[in-house]
PDB file of C-alpha atoms in Angstrom:
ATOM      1  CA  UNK A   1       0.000   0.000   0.000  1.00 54.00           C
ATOM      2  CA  UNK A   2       2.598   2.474   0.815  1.00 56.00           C
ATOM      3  CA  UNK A   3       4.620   1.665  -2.850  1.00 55.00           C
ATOM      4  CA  UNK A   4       1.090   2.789  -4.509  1.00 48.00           C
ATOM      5  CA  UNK A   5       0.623   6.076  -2.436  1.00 47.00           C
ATOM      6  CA  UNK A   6       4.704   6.467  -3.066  1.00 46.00           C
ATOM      7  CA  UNK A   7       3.949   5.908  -7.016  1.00 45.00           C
ATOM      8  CA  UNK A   8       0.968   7.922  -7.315  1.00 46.00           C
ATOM      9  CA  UNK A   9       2.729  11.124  -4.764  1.00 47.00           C
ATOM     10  CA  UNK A  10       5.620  10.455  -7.340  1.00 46.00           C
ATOM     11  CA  UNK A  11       3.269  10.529 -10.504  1.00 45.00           C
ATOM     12  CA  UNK A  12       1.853  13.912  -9.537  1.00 47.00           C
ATOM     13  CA  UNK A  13       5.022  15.206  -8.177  1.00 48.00           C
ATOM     14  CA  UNK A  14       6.701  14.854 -11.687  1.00 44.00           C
ATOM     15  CA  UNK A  15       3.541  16.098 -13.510  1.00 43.00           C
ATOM     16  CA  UNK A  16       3.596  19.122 -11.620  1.00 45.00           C
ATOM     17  CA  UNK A  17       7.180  19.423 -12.239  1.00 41.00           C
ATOM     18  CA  UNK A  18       6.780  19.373 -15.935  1.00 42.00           C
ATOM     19  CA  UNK A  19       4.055  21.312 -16.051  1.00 46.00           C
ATOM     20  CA  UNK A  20       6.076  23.998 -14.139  1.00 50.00           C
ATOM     21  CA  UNK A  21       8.496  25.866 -16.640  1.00 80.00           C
ATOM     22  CA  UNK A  22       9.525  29.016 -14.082  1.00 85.00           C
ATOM     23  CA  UNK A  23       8.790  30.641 -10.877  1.00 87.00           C
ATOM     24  CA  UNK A  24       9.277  34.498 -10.924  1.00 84.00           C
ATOM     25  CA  UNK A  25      10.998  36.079  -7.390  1.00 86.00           C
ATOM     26  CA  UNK A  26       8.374  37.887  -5.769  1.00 83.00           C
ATOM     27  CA  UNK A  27      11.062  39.582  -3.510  1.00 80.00           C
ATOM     28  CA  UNK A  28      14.201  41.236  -3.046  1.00 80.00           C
ATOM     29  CA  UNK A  29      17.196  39.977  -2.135  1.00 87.00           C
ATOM     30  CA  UNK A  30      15.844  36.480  -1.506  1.00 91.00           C
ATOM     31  CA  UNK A  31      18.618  34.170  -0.333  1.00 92.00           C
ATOM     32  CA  UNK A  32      18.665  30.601  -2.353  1.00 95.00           C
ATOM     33  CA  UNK A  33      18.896  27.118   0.293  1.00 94.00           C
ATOM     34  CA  UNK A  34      21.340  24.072  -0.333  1.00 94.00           C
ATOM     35  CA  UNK A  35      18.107  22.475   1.407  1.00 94.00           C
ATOM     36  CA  UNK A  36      14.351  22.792   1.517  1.00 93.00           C
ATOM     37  CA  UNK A  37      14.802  24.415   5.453  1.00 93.00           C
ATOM     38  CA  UNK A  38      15.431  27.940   6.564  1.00 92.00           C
ATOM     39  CA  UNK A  39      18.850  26.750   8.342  1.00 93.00           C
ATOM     40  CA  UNK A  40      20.597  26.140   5.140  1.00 92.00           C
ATOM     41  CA  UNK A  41      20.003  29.734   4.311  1.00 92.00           C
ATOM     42  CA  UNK A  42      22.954  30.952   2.449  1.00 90.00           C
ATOM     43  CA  UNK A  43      23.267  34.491   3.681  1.00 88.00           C
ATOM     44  CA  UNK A  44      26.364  37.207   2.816  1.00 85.00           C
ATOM     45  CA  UNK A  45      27.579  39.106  -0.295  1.00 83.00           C
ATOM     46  CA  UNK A  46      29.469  35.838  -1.058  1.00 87.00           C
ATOM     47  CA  UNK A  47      26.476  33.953  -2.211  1.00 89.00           C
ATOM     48  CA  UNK A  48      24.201  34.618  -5.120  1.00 88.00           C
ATOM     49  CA  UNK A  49      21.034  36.619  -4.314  1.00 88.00           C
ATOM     50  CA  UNK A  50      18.176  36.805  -6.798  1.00 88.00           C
ATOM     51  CA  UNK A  51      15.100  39.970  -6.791  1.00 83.00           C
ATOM     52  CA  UNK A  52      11.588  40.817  -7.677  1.00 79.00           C
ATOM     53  CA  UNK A  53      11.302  40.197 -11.354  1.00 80.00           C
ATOM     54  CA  UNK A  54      13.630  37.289 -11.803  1.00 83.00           C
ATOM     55  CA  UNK A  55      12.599  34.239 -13.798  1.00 85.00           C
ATOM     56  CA  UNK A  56      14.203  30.910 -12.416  1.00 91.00           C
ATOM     57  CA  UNK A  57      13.521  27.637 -14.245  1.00 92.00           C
ATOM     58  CA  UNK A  58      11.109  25.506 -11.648  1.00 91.00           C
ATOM     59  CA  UNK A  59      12.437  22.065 -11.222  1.00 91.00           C
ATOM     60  CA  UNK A  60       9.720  20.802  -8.780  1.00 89.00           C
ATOM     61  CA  UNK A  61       8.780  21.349  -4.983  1.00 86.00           C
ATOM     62  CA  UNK A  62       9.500  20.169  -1.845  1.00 90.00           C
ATOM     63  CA  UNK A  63       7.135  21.142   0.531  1.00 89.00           C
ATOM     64  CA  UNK A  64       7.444  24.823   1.050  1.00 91.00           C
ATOM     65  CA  UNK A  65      10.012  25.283  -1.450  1.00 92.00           C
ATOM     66  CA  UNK A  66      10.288  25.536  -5.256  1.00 92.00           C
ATOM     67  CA  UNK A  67      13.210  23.647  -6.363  1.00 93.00           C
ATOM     68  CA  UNK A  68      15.101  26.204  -8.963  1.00 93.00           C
ATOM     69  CA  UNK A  69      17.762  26.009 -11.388  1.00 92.00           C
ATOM     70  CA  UNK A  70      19.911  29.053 -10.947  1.00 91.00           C
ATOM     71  CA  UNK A  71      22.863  29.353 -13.745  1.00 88.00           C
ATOM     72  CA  UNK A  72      24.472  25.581 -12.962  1.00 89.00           C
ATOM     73  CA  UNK A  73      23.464  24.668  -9.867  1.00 91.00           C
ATOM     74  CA  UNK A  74      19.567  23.372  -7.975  1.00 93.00           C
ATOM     75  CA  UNK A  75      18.564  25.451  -5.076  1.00 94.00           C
ATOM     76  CA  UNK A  76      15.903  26.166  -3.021  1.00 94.00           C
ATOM     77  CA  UNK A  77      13.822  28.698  -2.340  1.00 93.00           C
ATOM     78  CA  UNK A  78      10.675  29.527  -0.701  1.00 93.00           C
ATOM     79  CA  UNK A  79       7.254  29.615  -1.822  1.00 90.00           C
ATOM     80  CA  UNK A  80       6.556  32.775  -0.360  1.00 89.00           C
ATOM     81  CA  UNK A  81       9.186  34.634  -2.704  1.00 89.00           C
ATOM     82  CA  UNK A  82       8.437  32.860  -5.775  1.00 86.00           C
ATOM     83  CA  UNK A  83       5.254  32.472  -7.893  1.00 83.00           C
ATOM     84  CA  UNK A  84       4.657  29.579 -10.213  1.00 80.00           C
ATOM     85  CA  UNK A  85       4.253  30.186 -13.815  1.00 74.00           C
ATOM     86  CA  UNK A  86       3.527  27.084 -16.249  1.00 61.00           C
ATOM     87  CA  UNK A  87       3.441  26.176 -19.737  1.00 48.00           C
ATOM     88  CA  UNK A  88       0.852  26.864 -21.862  1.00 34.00           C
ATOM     89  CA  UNK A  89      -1.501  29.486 -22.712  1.00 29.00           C
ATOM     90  CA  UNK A  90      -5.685  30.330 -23.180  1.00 33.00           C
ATOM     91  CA  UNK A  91      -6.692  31.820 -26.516  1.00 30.00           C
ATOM     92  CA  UNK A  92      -9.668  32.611 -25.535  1.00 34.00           C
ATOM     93  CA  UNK A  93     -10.284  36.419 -25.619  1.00 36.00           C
ATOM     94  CA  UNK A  94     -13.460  38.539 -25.258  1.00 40.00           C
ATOM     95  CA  UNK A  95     -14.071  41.246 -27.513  1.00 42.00           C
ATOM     96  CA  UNK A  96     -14.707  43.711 -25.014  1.00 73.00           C
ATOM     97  CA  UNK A  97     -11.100  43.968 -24.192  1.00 83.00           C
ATOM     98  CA  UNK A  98      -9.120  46.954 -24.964  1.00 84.00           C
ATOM     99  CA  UNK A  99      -5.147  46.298 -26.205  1.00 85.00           C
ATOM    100  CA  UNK A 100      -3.009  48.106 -23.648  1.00 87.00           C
ATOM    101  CA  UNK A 101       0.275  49.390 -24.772  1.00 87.00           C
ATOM    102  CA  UNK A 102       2.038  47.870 -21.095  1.00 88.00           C
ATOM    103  CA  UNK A 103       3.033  44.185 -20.614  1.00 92.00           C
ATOM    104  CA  UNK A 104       2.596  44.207 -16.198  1.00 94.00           C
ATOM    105  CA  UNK A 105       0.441  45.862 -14.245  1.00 95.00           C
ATOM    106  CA  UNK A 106       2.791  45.675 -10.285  1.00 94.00           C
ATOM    107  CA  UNK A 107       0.030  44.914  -7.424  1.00 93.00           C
ATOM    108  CA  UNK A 108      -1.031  48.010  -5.460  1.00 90.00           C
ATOM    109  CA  UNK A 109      -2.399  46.374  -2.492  1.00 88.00           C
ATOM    110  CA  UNK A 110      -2.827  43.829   0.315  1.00 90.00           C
ATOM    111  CA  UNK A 111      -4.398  40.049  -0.641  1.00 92.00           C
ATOM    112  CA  UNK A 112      -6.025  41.086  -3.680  1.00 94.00           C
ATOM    113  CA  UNK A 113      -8.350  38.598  -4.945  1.00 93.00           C
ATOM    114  CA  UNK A 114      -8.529  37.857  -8.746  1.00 93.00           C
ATOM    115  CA  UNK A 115     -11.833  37.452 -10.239  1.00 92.00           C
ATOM    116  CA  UNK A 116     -13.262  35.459 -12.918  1.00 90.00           C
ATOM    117  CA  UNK A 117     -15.105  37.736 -14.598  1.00 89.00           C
ATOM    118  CA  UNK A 118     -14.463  41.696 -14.359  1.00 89.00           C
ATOM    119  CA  UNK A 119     -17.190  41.807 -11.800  1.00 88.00           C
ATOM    120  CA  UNK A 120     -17.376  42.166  -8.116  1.00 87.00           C
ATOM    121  CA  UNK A 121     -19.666  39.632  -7.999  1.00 87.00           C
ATOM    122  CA  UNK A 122     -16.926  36.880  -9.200  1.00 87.00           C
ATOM    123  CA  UNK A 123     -14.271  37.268  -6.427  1.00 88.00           C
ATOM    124  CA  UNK A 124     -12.277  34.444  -5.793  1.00 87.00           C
ATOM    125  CA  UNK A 125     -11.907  34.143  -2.355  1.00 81.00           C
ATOM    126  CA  UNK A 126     -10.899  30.866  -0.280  1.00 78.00           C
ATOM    127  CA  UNK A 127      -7.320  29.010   0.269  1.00 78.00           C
ATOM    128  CA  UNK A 128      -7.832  27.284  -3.186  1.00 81.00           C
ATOM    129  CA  UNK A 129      -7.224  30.414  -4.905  1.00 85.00           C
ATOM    130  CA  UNK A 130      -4.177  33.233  -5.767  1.00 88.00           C
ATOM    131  CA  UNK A 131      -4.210  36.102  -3.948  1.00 91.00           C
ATOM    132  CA  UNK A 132      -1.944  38.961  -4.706  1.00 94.00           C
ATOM    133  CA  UNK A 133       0.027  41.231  -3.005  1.00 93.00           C
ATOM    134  CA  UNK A 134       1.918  44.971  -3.359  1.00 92.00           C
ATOM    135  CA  UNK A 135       4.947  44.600  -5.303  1.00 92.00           C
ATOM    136  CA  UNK A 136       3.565  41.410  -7.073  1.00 94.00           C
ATOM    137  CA  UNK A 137       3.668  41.255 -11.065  1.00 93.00           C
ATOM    138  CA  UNK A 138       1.012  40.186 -13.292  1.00 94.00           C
ATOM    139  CA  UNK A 139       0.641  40.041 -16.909  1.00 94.00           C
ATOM    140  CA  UNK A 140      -1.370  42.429 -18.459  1.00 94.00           C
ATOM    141  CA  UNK A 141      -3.822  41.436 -21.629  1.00 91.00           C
ATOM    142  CA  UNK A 142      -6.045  44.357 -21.745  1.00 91.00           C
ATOM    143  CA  UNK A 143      -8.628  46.403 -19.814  1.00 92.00           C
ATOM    144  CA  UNK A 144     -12.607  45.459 -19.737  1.00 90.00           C
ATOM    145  CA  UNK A 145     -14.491  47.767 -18.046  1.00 90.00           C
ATOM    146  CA  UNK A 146     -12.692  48.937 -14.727  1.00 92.00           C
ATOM    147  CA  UNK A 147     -10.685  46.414 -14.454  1.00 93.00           C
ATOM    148  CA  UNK A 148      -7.337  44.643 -15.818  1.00 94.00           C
ATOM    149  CA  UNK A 149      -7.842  41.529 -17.773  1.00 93.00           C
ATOM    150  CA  UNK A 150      -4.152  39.602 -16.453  1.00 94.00           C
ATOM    151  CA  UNK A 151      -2.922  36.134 -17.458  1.00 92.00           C
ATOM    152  CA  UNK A 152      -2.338  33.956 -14.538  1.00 91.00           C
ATOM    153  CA  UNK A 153      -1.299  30.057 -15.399  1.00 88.00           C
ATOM    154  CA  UNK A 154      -2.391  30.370 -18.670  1.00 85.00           C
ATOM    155  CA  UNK A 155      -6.293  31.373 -18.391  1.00 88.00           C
ATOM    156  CA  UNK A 156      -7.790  35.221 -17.948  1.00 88.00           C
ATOM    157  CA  UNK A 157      -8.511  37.009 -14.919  1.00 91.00           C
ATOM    158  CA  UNK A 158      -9.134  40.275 -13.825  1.00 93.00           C
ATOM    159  CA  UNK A 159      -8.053  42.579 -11.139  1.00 95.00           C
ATOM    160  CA  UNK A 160      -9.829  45.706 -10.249  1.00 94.00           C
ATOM    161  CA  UNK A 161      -7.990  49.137 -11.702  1.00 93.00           C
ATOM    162  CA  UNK A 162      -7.301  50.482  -8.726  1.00 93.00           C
ATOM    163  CA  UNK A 163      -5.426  47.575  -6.889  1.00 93.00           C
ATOM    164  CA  UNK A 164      -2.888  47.346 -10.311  1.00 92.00           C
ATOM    165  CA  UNK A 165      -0.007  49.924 -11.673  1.00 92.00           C
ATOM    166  CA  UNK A 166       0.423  49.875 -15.402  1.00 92.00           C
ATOM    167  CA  UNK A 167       4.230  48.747 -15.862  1.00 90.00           C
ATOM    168  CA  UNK A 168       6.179  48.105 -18.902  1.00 86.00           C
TER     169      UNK A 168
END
């Protein structure tokens, strides 16, 4: 019983791994681990630190920690200062949508929820679901309405005008 669970932890584990092609840093001067723990922190000048902006290729997870590929070597670093960004993409568009002559709107604002449709109405609140927070990135597709149409994991979302900075 315990080879099965093992096989099918390991099945998903590598799925989400492929499915994972970066992680962006949501933060700055975020330390990489030799380990998936805080104690193998690799702190000073001597070691390579990485900021908000920076796109690391996502080798997997380990708990609490994205496993990275940074120049030749695998590190770790926390969820909290990376955010996952897979393969893929929706073509799906509405015709609603104005073009927008930005690529990133930065987050201007505390646990703002995305919604599904540019509505207030279509919040999505709960654990299950991305929240953002200031100094976050998200890609910009347009603007419907008062609100910012954004690409997150491949399918449309939208984020009300005033929590989101137009950035190029």
């Amino acid at each position: 019983m315990k080879k099965l669970f093992f096989l099918c932890f390991f099945a998903l584990a590598t799925t989400f791994a492929s499915a994972q092609s970066e992680v962006i840093v949501a933060g700055d001067n975020v330390c990489f681990r030799l380990k998936p723990n805080e104690s193998t922190k690799m702190v000073g000048s001597q070691y390579p630190h990485v900021s908000t902006g920076e796109r690391l290729k996502c080798l997997g997870q380990v708990g609490d920690y994205y496993k990275v590929r940074y120049g030749e070597n695998t590190y770790y670093i926390p969820k909290q200062y990376a955010r996952p960004r897979g393969k893929g993409s929706n073509s799906s568009s509405s015709s609603s949508v104005t073009p927008v002559s930005y690529d990133y709107i930065v987050i201007a604002g505390d646990n703002v929820c995305m919604r599904s449709r540019p509505s207030e109405q279509s919040k999505l609140t709960g654990g299950s679901y991305h929240h953002f927070n200031t100094g976050d990135y998200a890609k910009c597709s347009g603007i419907v309405g008062d609100y910012y149409q954004i690409v997150y994991n491949g399918s449309y979302y939208y984020i009300p005008k005033k929590y989101g900075r137009p950035r190029n």
